[in-house]
Amino acid sequence: MGDALTVLGSRLGLAWDPANHQAFLVRHGNHPGLPLQLHAGIDLGDRIITLPLAGEEQSFEFMDQEITATTMSLCGIDPTTGIHVKLTARIPFRPRDNFFSTVPVVYLELEVKRLPSSFRWTAQYDEIVKGKVFLGFSGKGFDFQVHPASGHLETTYNSVILRPYEEDDHRQAIRSNEEIIACKDHIAILSGEWDGACITAPFSLRKGRKGTTLALAWCVWDQPLLNVLGKRCPFKYTARFENVEQVVSWSIQHADDVRENSIKVDRIISNHTLGDTTSKLLAQTLHAWLMNTWWVVRDNGQDWFTVWEGNCYFHSTVDVEYTQGPFYLAFWPELLELELNEWPLFGKDGQRVLGARGEGTLFLSHDMGVFGDSTKQYYHHEMEVEESTNYILLAYTHWRRTGRDATIVQHAGFIRQLMDFIVRCDTTGNGIPDKGCANTVDDASPAIQYGSEQVYLGVKSLAAIQAGTQILRHVGVLELQAYDHFTQTALATIEEFGWLDDHYAVTLSRTMDGTVDPWTGEPQTGELLGWDAYHIYTPNGLSLLDMVGHQTGLRDGRLYRDMALASEKTLGRYGCRHTSYIDMQDKSIFVPGLASHSRKVGWISMNMLRDIAAAYRGLDLLHLTENYWSWQSTTNSQQLAMFFETFYGNSLSFYPRGVAVFGYLDAAAGFVYDAVRGTKSFAPIRGSLQVPILLFADWEKGTVPMVISSLEDRTIAYCVES
């Protein structure tokens, strides 16, 4: 499978695509990066055998790989000699450690050993096997030389960063121009000798013996590149490193520390009993998320953290980051806090949607930039209600999970303006927004994508106004009756008119009258097909709230049945599609880099949010990781795509949103934590369960509390071991 490992926020990584005998250097431009030939293998004199990362050279007969949070490895075996090689890439990643995790260095290690016995039915001779192991790079546009002063390698090449055009019409994709960046990186030789093309070491191995390990550290240091609100900002790591030579020095001094850290971090994350596919998804989705991160510092000293939206390259798309909410809440809440302090700079006047009715209100629409610029929203259409609810829910759950109220206090006025906008998007008085309803599911049927009075957005609006009311009460706002009236009305409407005997409807409305296609801007009329279908989006607004114990008042029994039946009615080979309704109309939506329409498309991360909400209600859908991983392995064994969000139709690849799977650990344990109230509870969904509570991990020491459950007298008992 293809994979990539990238340093958090620092725009340095290594990707490989074994199926196509190719590797890539991850830097500033489009995924997967700059084509690079990675030569790693053995020279036996009469044969040269390599890992499939450099053109059409002879590859090892048997291949295998490993993936962890901080590493990726590719292994090869030559059955005739019993020689086994293992190439490992490693990054200095320690959750909640800003300095350590952003050091711009990627380590490469190539180990060689000889198997103690024959491989399968291939006879292995007893004589000593002699040869040399080698590790190096080549590629068009790259020049590798020995640095005369240090004895380490230096490589020069040109990288590209894209800058978007400023025009407002992006319906035919986001146009951009290229800025060329001249790079001069240093590669520290930690073990091995440079022979003019690669680092090498001889080996002479009997059965069962191990040879020399080759080791390199690829180090970078860049000038300011990310344009934040009109000014280019230096990378986070430049506060500690003044040049690439200092990075090289750190990489040499701390190579052992980085290796030991990998053991601790990887052990904590993988120490669970949710299955191997969950472990693989935890690692692969983290790798995809890292590949999209930028971390810089503004001239006012404020950290600016943002995450590209995969192959769409939008910065910190609100709905994407909302879907990643379980990851931040369970794993690294401080990163979410940075984004919560950034999004308010991109609020828009509610009058743009509601006219005079929207006076004094604000909404969020989608992203805060694209490519190399974090300056304004670039996505084609607004997602007014959805993105506004997303912000409030993220701000609320961050406050409850951490006990830190600085963000909600600072942005209470902004939150109130978002709340007022959401309330006023309900023009009928039933508590369900009927304006500003276009949403993130931009490849679905009209009912799911932009139908008015959506149950999906109704639930989110109900939840967001409840959460926002608690925030406003905390900061001393007294006049809250209008918000309470809205939530009470919304709850009654959803339960009375949204429930259809055994599931919640897609929309309360049954026609498209009054709606506008967000892609074409054309008014729509006629029957709204699929309004009453089964769909997976009812609980989307609940999963983050479940992690902090907030109850909306929706009936858990109905939600349980809704999720169970919707999962059954929509489940396919790779997961659940959006809805049981199959749209037979050819909408022909195709905007390169933005969206394409298909009849049976589904999004894996949206499945994950549903699974989390289901687990908190006693419905165990966590086994569906088997389906999700099947799609990832099917795709990435043919091309390098990293976390591939969409199956059947759309093409959302290199996506960060899969880290929602980190919420499975808390959900499986039924872990609810409200730091404001000081309450903590557990309700494991299975007996014989073991999961770590990552929020309380001591990553430096390598320890974490474990929830361990068992079946006793047909009931699930548990204990928490520190």
Short mmCIF file of C-alpha atoms in Angstrom, two decimals, residues 234-702:
data_model
loop_
_atom_site.label_atom_id
_atom_site.label_comp_id
_atom_site.label_asym_id
_atom_site.label_seq_id
_atom_site.Cartn_x
_atom_site.Cartn_y
_atom_site.Cartn_z
CA PRO A 234 7.44 31.83 9.66
CA PHE A 235 7.05 28.17 10.54
CA LYS A 236 6.53 27.25 14.18
CA TYR A 237 9.90 25.48 14.39
CA THR A 238 11.86 28.62 13.44
CA ALA A 239 11.38 29.90 16.99
CA ARG A 240 13.87 27.21 18.06
CA PHE A 241 15.99 26.75 14.94
CA GLU A 242 17.67 29.63 13.12
CA ASN A 243 18.91 27.56 10.16
CA VAL A 244 19.04 24.06 8.73
CA GLU A 245 22.41 23.38 10.37
CA GLN A 246 20.77 23.62 13.78
CA VAL A 247 18.09 21.17 12.67
CA VAL A 248 20.80 18.76 11.55
CA SER A 249 22.57 19.07 14.89
CA TRP A 250 19.32 18.33 16.73
CA SER A 251 18.58 15.33 14.50
CA ILE A 252 21.95 13.76 15.32
CA GLN A 253 21.78 14.43 19.05
CA HIS A 254 18.20 13.21 19.44
CA ALA A 255 18.03 10.23 17.06
CA ASP A 256 17.82 7.77 19.96
CA ASP A 257 15.22 9.94 21.74
CA VAL A 258 13.04 9.96 18.65
CA ARG A 259 13.28 6.18 18.34
CA GLU A 260 12.39 5.67 22.00
CA ASN A 261 9.51 8.12 21.68
CA SER A 262 8.10 6.10 18.78
CA ILE A 263 7.99 3.01 20.95
CA LYS A 264 6.06 4.83 23.67
CA VAL A 265 3.60 6.71 21.46
CA ASP A 266 2.91 3.78 19.14
CA ARG A 267 2.36 1.41 22.07
CA ILE A 268 -0.16 3.75 23.70
CA ILE A 269 -2.23 4.22 20.53
CA SER A 270 -2.24 0.57 19.50
CA ASN A 271 -2.91 -0.86 22.98
CA HIS A 272 -6.57 -1.77 22.48
CA THR A 273 -8.74 -4.76 21.59
CA LEU A 274 -10.81 -3.17 18.81
CA GLY A 275 -8.97 -5.14 16.15
CA ASP A 276 -6.11 -4.80 13.74
CA THR A 277 -8.11 -2.79 11.20
CA THR A 278 -8.79 -0.16 13.85
CA SER A 279 -5.06 0.02 14.57
CA LYS A 280 -4.33 0.43 10.88
CA LEU A 281 -6.97 3.14 10.50
CA LEU A 282 -5.66 5.00 13.55
CA ALA A 283 -2.18 5.09 11.98
CA GLN A 284 -3.18 5.68 8.35
CA THR A 285 -5.63 8.46 9.09
CA LEU A 286 -3.12 10.17 11.39
CA HIS A 287 -0.56 10.03 8.55
CA ALA A 288 -3.08 11.59 6.16
CA TRP A 289 -3.94 14.32 8.66
CA LEU A 290 -0.26 15.13 9.26
CA MET A 291 0.27 15.44 5.51
CA ASN A 292 -2.22 18.33 5.46
CA THR A 293 -1.03 20.37 8.44
CA TRP A 294 0.53 23.85 8.52
CA TRP A 295 1.78 25.49 11.73
CA VAL A 296 3.18 29.02 11.57
CA VAL A 297 3.42 32.07 13.85
CA ARG A 298 2.00 35.51 13.05
CA ASP A 299 3.95 38.69 13.72
CA ASN A 300 1.73 39.33 16.77
CA GLY A 301 3.05 36.10 18.29
CA GLN A 302 -0.19 34.17 17.69
CA ASP A 303 0.21 30.59 16.54
CA TRP A 304 -1.68 29.87 13.32
CA PHE A 305 -2.54 26.21 12.84
CA THR A 306 -4.47 25.04 9.83
CA VAL A 307 -5.23 21.78 8.03
CA TRP A 308 -5.61 21.39 4.29
CA GLU A 309 -8.76 19.63 3.10
CA GLY A 310 -6.90 16.85 1.32
CA ASN A 311 -6.83 17.10 -2.45
CA CYS A 312 -9.14 20.14 -2.28
CA TYR A 313 -6.43 22.15 -0.42
CA PHE A 314 -8.85 24.40 1.48
CA HIS A 315 -7.55 25.60 4.84
CA SER A 316 -9.37 24.38 7.96
CA THR A 317 -12.72 23.77 6.34
CA VAL A 318 -15.13 24.06 9.27
CA ASP A 319 -17.19 20.95 8.49
CA VAL A 320 -14.05 18.87 7.92
CA GLU A 321 -12.54 19.98 11.21
CA TYR A 322 -15.89 19.35 12.90
CA THR A 323 -15.80 15.76 11.67
CA GLN A 324 -12.29 15.55 13.11
CA GLY A 325 -13.64 16.83 16.43
CA PRO A 326 -13.41 13.45 18.22
CA PHE A 327 -9.71 13.36 17.35
CA TYR A 328 -9.02 16.77 18.85
CA LEU A 329 -11.19 16.18 21.92
CA ALA A 330 -9.61 12.79 22.65
CA PHE A 331 -6.06 13.42 21.48
CA TRP A 332 -4.88 17.03 21.17
CA PRO A 333 -7.48 19.66 22.23
CA GLU A 334 -4.96 22.54 22.14
CA LEU A 335 -4.84 22.34 18.34
CA LEU A 336 -8.61 22.76 18.16
CA GLU A 337 -8.32 25.81 20.41
CA LEU A 338 -5.99 27.45 17.88
CA GLU A 339 -8.55 26.97 15.11
CA LEU A 340 -11.39 28.20 17.30
CA ASN A 341 -9.48 31.46 17.69
CA GLU A 342 -8.97 31.74 13.91
CA TRP A 343 -12.41 31.05 12.44
CA PRO A 344 -14.06 34.17 13.95
CA LEU A 345 -11.86 36.28 11.65
CA PHE A 346 -13.83 34.85 8.71
CA GLY A 347 -17.39 35.53 9.82
CA LYS A 348 -19.83 36.89 7.20
CA ASP A 349 -22.79 39.25 7.48
CA GLY A 350 -26.06 37.35 7.88
CA GLN A 351 -27.83 39.89 5.69
CA ARG A 352 -26.15 38.27 2.69
CA VAL A 353 -28.51 35.34 3.20
CA LEU A 354 -31.49 36.75 5.08
CA GLY A 355 -31.61 40.36 3.99
CA ALA A 356 -32.87 42.73 6.68
CA ARG A 357 -33.86 39.70 8.78
CA GLY A 358 -30.16 38.92 9.19
CA GLU A 359 -29.13 42.32 10.53
CA GLY A 360 -26.68 41.99 13.40
CA THR A 361 -25.98 38.31 12.71
CA LEU A 362 -22.94 36.48 11.38
CA PHE A 363 -22.34 33.09 9.82
CA LEU A 364 -19.39 30.94 8.85
CA SER A 365 -19.40 29.63 5.32
CA HIS A 366 -16.70 27.01 4.69
CA ASP A 367 -12.94 27.52 4.70
CA MET A 368 -10.32 30.17 5.47
CA GLY A 369 -8.18 29.96 2.37
CA VAL A 370 -6.73 27.61 -0.20
CA PHE A 371 -3.31 26.38 -1.32
CA GLY A 372 -0.62 28.69 0.11
CA ASP A 373 -2.99 31.45 1.23
CA SER A 374 -5.05 31.55 4.42
CA THR A 375 -6.85 34.80 3.65
CA LYS A 376 -10.55 34.28 2.88
CA GLN A 377 -13.13 31.67 1.86
CA TYR A 378 -12.64 30.19 -1.60
CA TYR A 379 -15.17 27.38 -1.80
CA HIS A 380 -17.89 27.93 -4.40
CA HIS A 381 -20.95 27.97 -2.19
CA GLU A 382 -21.81 28.80 1.39
CA MET A 383 -22.83 26.26 4.03
CA GLU A 384 -24.28 28.86 6.32
CA VAL A 385 -26.31 27.00 8.92
CA GLU A 386 -24.09 23.94 9.02
CA GLU A 387 -20.76 25.72 9.48
CA SER A 388 -22.23 28.06 12.10
CA THR A 389 -23.52 25.11 14.13
CA ASN A 390 -20.19 23.33 13.70
CA TYR A 391 -18.28 26.20 15.29
CA ILE A 392 -20.58 26.43 18.29
CA LEU A 393 -20.50 22.68 18.90
CA LEU A 394 -16.69 22.59 18.64
CA ALA A 395 -16.30 25.59 20.97
CA TYR A 396 -18.70 24.10 23.51
CA THR A 397 -17.25 20.60 23.57
CA HIS A 398 -13.70 21.95 23.73
CA TRP A 399 -14.68 24.01 26.80
CA ARG A 400 -16.35 21.06 28.51
CA ARG A 401 -13.56 18.61 27.73
CA THR A 402 -10.70 20.86 28.84
CA GLY A 403 -12.28 23.18 31.41
CA ARG A 404 -10.63 26.08 29.58
CA ASP A 405 -13.06 28.93 28.94
CA ALA A 406 -10.69 31.50 27.37
CA THR A 407 -11.97 30.81 23.86
CA ILE A 408 -15.68 30.99 24.65
CA VAL A 409 -15.19 34.11 26.74
CA GLN A 410 -13.20 35.82 24.00
CA HIS A 411 -15.64 34.85 21.27
CA ALA A 412 -18.94 34.92 23.16
CA GLY A 413 -20.18 37.83 21.05
CA PHE A 414 -19.32 35.99 17.85
CA ILE A 415 -21.06 32.86 19.12
CA ARG A 416 -24.19 34.85 19.94
CA GLN A 417 -24.25 36.33 16.43
CA LEU A 418 -23.98 32.82 14.98
CA MET A 419 -26.84 31.69 17.21
CA ASP A 420 -29.01 34.60 16.12
CA PHE A 421 -28.31 33.74 12.50
CA ILE A 422 -29.30 30.09 13.00
CA VAL A 423 -32.52 31.04 14.77
CA ARG A 424 -33.46 33.51 12.07
CA CYS A 425 -32.86 30.91 9.35
CA ASP A 426 -36.07 29.35 10.66
CA THR A 427 -38.63 31.57 8.93
CA THR A 428 -41.64 29.35 9.71
CA GLY A 429 -41.27 29.25 13.49
CA ASN A 430 -41.03 25.46 13.77
CA GLY A 431 -37.44 25.45 15.03
CA ILE A 432 -35.97 23.93 11.86
CA PRO A 433 -33.91 26.17 9.53
CA ASP A 434 -35.33 26.56 6.03
CA LYS A 435 -32.77 29.10 4.80
CA GLY A 436 -29.01 28.66 4.36
CA CYS A 437 -29.40 24.87 4.22
CA ALA A 438 -26.78 23.86 1.62
CA ASN A 439 -24.35 21.56 3.42
CA THR A 440 -21.09 19.68 3.18
CA VAL A 441 -22.57 16.57 1.53
CA ASP A 442 -22.03 18.10 -1.88
CA ASP A 443 -22.21 14.94 -3.97
CA ALA A 444 -25.57 13.71 -2.70
CA SER A 445 -29.15 13.95 -3.90
CA PRO A 446 -30.90 17.33 -3.50
CA ALA A 447 -32.79 16.16 -0.39
CA ILE A 448 -29.55 15.37 1.44
CA GLN A 449 -27.49 18.19 -0.02
CA TYR A 450 -29.66 21.29 0.07
CA GLY A 451 -33.24 20.37 0.94
CA SER A 452 -34.95 22.84 3.25
CA GLU A 453 -35.91 21.83 6.80
CA GLN A 454 -33.36 19.01 6.93
CA VAL A 455 -33.51 16.79 10.01
CA TYR A 456 -29.69 16.66 9.82
CA LEU A 457 -29.40 20.43 10.20
CA GLY A 458 -32.40 20.53 12.53
CA VAL A 459 -30.62 18.28 15.02
CA LYS A 460 -27.40 20.26 14.65
CA SER A 461 -29.23 23.55 15.15
CA LEU A 462 -31.03 22.22 18.20
CA ALA A 463 -27.75 21.02 19.67
CA ALA A 464 -25.82 24.18 18.77
CA ILE A 465 -28.38 26.56 20.29
CA GLN A 466 -28.50 24.44 23.46
CA ALA A 467 -24.69 24.49 23.64
CA GLY A 468 -24.52 28.18 22.82
CA THR A 469 -27.06 28.98 25.52
CA GLN A 470 -24.82 27.31 28.10
CA ILE A 471 -21.86 29.31 26.82
CA LEU A 472 -23.75 32.59 27.04
CA ARG A 473 -25.04 31.77 30.50
CA HIS A 474 -21.47 31.04 31.59
CA VAL A 475 -20.26 34.48 30.43
CA GLY A 476 -23.14 36.26 32.14
CA VAL A 477 -25.74 36.79 29.42
CA LEU A 478 -29.19 36.81 31.01
CA GLU A 479 -31.72 37.23 28.20
CA LEU A 480 -31.83 33.68 26.84
CA GLN A 481 -35.56 32.99 26.57
CA ALA A 482 -35.65 33.23 22.77
CA TYR A 483 -32.98 30.53 22.48
CA ASP A 484 -34.76 28.28 24.95
CA HIS A 485 -38.00 28.72 22.99
CA PHE A 486 -36.20 27.81 19.75
CA THR A 487 -34.72 24.58 21.16
CA GLN A 488 -37.99 23.49 22.75
CA THR A 489 -39.81 24.08 19.47
CA ALA A 490 -37.10 22.34 17.43
CA LEU A 491 -37.15 19.29 19.70
CA ALA A 492 -40.94 18.99 19.51
CA THR A 493 -40.94 19.42 15.71
CA ILE A 494 -38.26 16.80 15.10
CA GLU A 495 -39.97 14.23 17.30
CA GLU A 496 -43.49 14.92 16.02
CA PHE A 497 -42.94 15.52 12.32
CA GLY A 498 -39.46 14.15 11.66
CA TRP A 499 -40.12 10.64 12.98
CA LEU A 500 -41.55 8.22 10.40
CA ASP A 501 -42.53 5.10 12.39
CA ASP A 502 -39.03 3.58 12.40
CA HIS A 503 -36.58 6.33 11.35
CA TYR A 504 -36.06 10.06 11.07
CA ALA A 505 -36.81 11.62 7.68
CA VAL A 506 -34.20 13.38 5.58
CA THR A 507 -36.30 16.55 5.48
CA LEU A 508 -39.61 17.79 6.78
CA SER A 509 -40.30 19.43 3.43
CA ARG A 510 -41.52 17.26 0.56
CA THR A 511 -40.91 19.63 -2.34
CA MET A 512 -37.97 21.61 -3.67
CA ASP A 513 -40.06 24.76 -3.85
CA GLY A 514 -38.08 27.68 -2.47
CA THR A 515 -34.69 25.92 -2.63
CA VAL A 516 -31.73 26.97 -4.76
CA ASP A 517 -29.15 24.63 -6.27
CA PRO A 518 -25.94 25.93 -4.64
CA TRP A 519 -23.84 24.93 -7.65
CA THR A 520 -25.88 26.63 -10.37
CA GLY A 521 -27.70 29.28 -8.35
CA GLU A 522 -30.93 28.17 -10.05
CA PRO A 523 -34.22 28.04 -8.09
CA GLN A 524 -35.67 24.53 -7.78
CA THR A 525 -39.28 23.34 -7.82
CA GLY A 526 -41.12 20.04 -7.86
CA GLU A 527 -41.08 16.88 -5.77
CA LEU A 528 -38.16 16.38 -3.39
CA LEU A 529 -37.28 12.77 -4.07
CA GLY A 530 -35.81 10.86 -1.15
CA TRP A 531 -37.17 13.17 1.55
CA ASP A 532 -38.38 10.19 3.57
CA ALA A 533 -35.42 7.84 3.01
CA TYR A 534 -33.25 6.17 5.62
CA HIS A 535 -29.99 8.12 6.06
CA ILE A 536 -26.94 8.16 8.32
CA TYR A 537 -26.95 11.87 9.24
CA THR A 538 -29.44 12.18 12.11
CA PRO A 539 -26.76 11.61 14.82
CA ASN A 540 -24.04 13.69 13.12
CA GLY A 541 -24.59 16.58 15.51
CA LEU A 542 -24.53 14.37 18.60
CA SER A 543 -21.23 12.47 18.67
CA LEU A 544 -19.11 15.32 20.05
CA LEU A 545 -21.76 16.14 22.63
CA ASP A 546 -21.82 12.49 23.69
CA MET A 547 -18.14 12.77 24.63
CA VAL A 548 -18.95 15.47 27.19
CA GLY A 549 -22.28 14.04 28.34
CA HIS A 550 -24.65 16.65 26.91
CA GLN A 551 -28.17 15.34 26.24
CA THR A 552 -30.27 17.17 23.65
CA GLY A 553 -33.57 15.62 24.68
CA LEU A 554 -33.96 13.55 21.52
CA ARG A 555 -35.22 10.07 22.34
CA ASP A 556 -32.34 7.63 22.57
CA GLY A 557 -34.62 4.70 21.74
CA ARG A 558 -35.60 6.33 18.47
CA LEU A 559 -32.02 7.32 17.71
CA TYR A 560 -30.91 3.74 18.33
CA ARG A 561 -33.53 2.38 15.94
CA ASP A 562 -32.84 5.09 13.37
CA MET A 563 -29.11 4.30 13.31
CA ALA A 564 -29.61 0.54 13.28
CA LEU A 565 -32.09 0.55 10.40
CA ALA A 566 -30.30 3.26 8.40
CA SER A 567 -27.06 1.28 8.69
CA GLU A 568 -28.82 -1.86 7.48
CA LYS A 569 -30.58 -0.10 4.59
CA THR A 570 -27.51 1.78 3.31
CA LEU A 571 -24.64 -0.64 3.99
CA GLY A 572 -22.47 -1.67 1.07
CA ARG A 573 -19.09 -3.24 0.59
CA TYR A 574 -17.07 -0.29 1.89
CA GLY A 575 -19.50 1.34 4.30
CA CYS A 576 -22.87 3.06 4.37
CA ARG A 577 -23.84 5.43 1.60
CA HIS A 578 -25.56 8.72 2.42
CA THR A 579 -29.13 7.46 2.10
CA SER A 580 -31.26 4.49 1.08
CA TYR A 581 -32.65 6.59 -1.78
CA ILE A 582 -30.67 5.99 -4.96
CA ASP A 583 -30.75 9.11 -7.11
CA MET A 584 -31.32 7.95 -10.69
CA GLN A 585 -31.17 11.45 -12.13
CA ASP A 586 -27.94 12.45 -13.83
CA LYS A 587 -27.08 15.72 -12.16
CA SER A 588 -23.70 15.78 -13.91
CA ILE A 589 -22.08 17.69 -11.09
CA PHE A 590 -18.40 17.85 -11.87
CA VAL A 591 -16.26 20.73 -10.72
CA PRO A 592 -12.57 19.70 -10.73
CA GLY A 593 -11.16 19.79 -7.23
CA LEU A 594 -14.58 20.46 -5.70
CA ALA A 595 -17.20 17.78 -6.33
CA SER A 596 -18.70 15.16 -8.59
CA HIS A 597 -22.09 13.52 -8.35
CA SER A 598 -22.83 9.80 -8.21
CA ARG A 599 -25.78 7.60 -7.29
CA LYS A 600 -24.44 5.47 -4.45
CA VAL A 601 -21.60 7.50 -2.98
CA GLY A 602 -20.73 7.36 0.69
CA TRP A 603 -18.25 9.11 2.96
CA ILE A 604 -16.30 7.01 5.40
CA SER A 605 -15.69 9.70 8.03
CA MET A 606 -19.43 10.39 8.20
CA ASN A 607 -19.88 6.68 8.87
CA MET A 608 -17.35 7.04 11.68
CA LEU A 609 -19.26 9.87 13.38
CA ARG A 610 -22.39 7.73 13.20
CA ASP A 611 -20.51 4.78 14.71
CA ILE A 612 -19.35 6.94 17.64
CA ALA A 613 -22.86 8.21 18.39
CA ALA A 614 -24.16 4.64 18.05
CA ALA A 615 -21.63 3.26 20.55
CA TYR A 616 -22.63 5.84 23.16
CA ARG A 617 -26.20 4.49 22.83
CA GLY A 618 -25.24 0.84 23.08
CA LEU A 619 -25.33 0.08 19.34
CA ASP A 620 -22.06 -1.59 18.38
CA LEU A 621 -21.11 -0.75 14.79
CA LEU A 622 -17.39 -0.60 15.43
CA HIS A 623 -16.84 -3.77 13.39
CA LEU A 624 -17.47 -1.68 10.25
CA THR A 625 -13.80 -0.67 10.36
CA GLU A 626 -13.35 -3.87 8.33
CA ASN A 627 -15.35 -2.30 5.50
CA TYR A 628 -13.60 1.05 5.76
CA TRP A 629 -10.14 -0.51 5.75
CA SER A 630 -11.08 -2.65 2.78
CA TRP A 631 -11.65 0.55 0.79
CA GLN A 632 -8.37 2.07 1.96
CA SER A 633 -6.33 -1.00 1.08
CA THR A 634 -8.12 -1.52 -2.23
CA THR A 635 -7.38 2.05 -3.29
CA ASN A 636 -3.88 2.51 -1.93
CA SER A 637 -2.60 -0.79 -3.28
CA GLN A 638 -3.24 0.62 -6.77
CA GLN A 639 -2.30 4.27 -6.27
CA LEU A 640 -1.10 6.53 -3.50
CA ALA A 641 -4.25 8.23 -2.17
CA MET A 642 -3.85 8.08 1.63
CA PHE A 643 -7.19 8.29 3.44
CA PHE A 644 -9.72 8.08 0.61
CA GLU A 645 -12.91 9.57 1.99
CA THR A 646 -15.40 8.73 -0.75
CA PHE A 647 -16.37 5.43 -2.31
CA TYR A 648 -18.35 5.06 -5.53
CA GLY A 649 -18.02 8.26 -7.50
CA ASN A 650 -16.48 11.28 -5.85
CA SER A 651 -12.71 11.62 -5.44
CA LEU A 652 -11.84 13.00 -2.02
CA SER A 653 -8.35 11.63 -1.45
CA PHE A 654 -5.43 12.53 0.84
CA TYR A 655 -8.18 13.57 3.26
CA PRO A 656 -7.51 14.45 6.91
CA ARG A 657 -11.07 13.69 8.06
CA GLY A 658 -10.51 10.00 8.79
CA VAL A 659 -8.96 10.83 12.17
CA ALA A 660 -12.54 10.80 13.45
CA VAL A 661 -11.72 7.14 14.12
CA PHE A 662 -9.78 8.25 17.22
CA GLY A 663 -13.18 8.79 18.81
CA TYR A 664 -13.76 5.02 18.69
CA LEU A 665 -11.56 4.52 21.75
CA ASP A 666 -13.60 6.83 23.97
CA ALA A 667 -16.88 5.62 22.47
CA ALA A 668 -16.05 1.94 22.99
CA ALA A 669 -15.27 2.68 26.63
CA GLY A 670 -18.39 4.84 26.92
CA PHE A 671 -16.02 7.47 28.28
CA VAL A 672 -17.79 10.73 29.12
CA TYR A 673 -15.76 13.59 30.58
CA ASP A 674 -16.92 17.07 31.53
CA ALA A 675 -14.00 18.98 33.03
CA VAL A 676 -16.21 21.95 33.91
CA ARG A 677 -18.42 19.85 36.17
CA GLY A 678 -15.58 17.56 37.13
CA THR A 679 -17.53 14.45 36.11
CA LYS A 680 -16.15 11.32 34.51
CA SER A 681 -17.95 8.09 33.65
CA PHE A 682 -17.53 4.88 31.67
CA ALA A 683 -19.93 2.44 30.05
CA PRO A 684 -17.98 -0.08 27.92
CA ILE A 685 -19.91 -1.36 24.93
CA ARG A 686 -18.35 -4.83 25.06
CA GLY A 687 -17.07 -7.31 27.57
CA SER A 688 -13.43 -8.37 27.17
CA LEU A 689 -12.57 -4.85 26.08
CA GLN A 690 -9.34 -2.96 26.59
CA VAL A 691 -8.92 0.63 25.38
CA PRO A 692 -6.64 3.52 26.36
CA ILE A 693 -8.00 6.93 27.36
CA LEU A 694 -5.70 9.09 25.26
CA LEU A 695 -6.79 12.38 26.84
CA PHE A 696 -4.96 11.41 30.03
CA ALA A 697 -1.90 9.81 28.45
CA ASP A 698 1.56 10.80 29.64
CA TRP A 699 3.20 10.60 26.23
CA GLU A 700 6.70 11.35 27.47
CA LYS A 701 6.60 8.58 30.08
CA GLY A 702 4.64 6.25 27.81
#
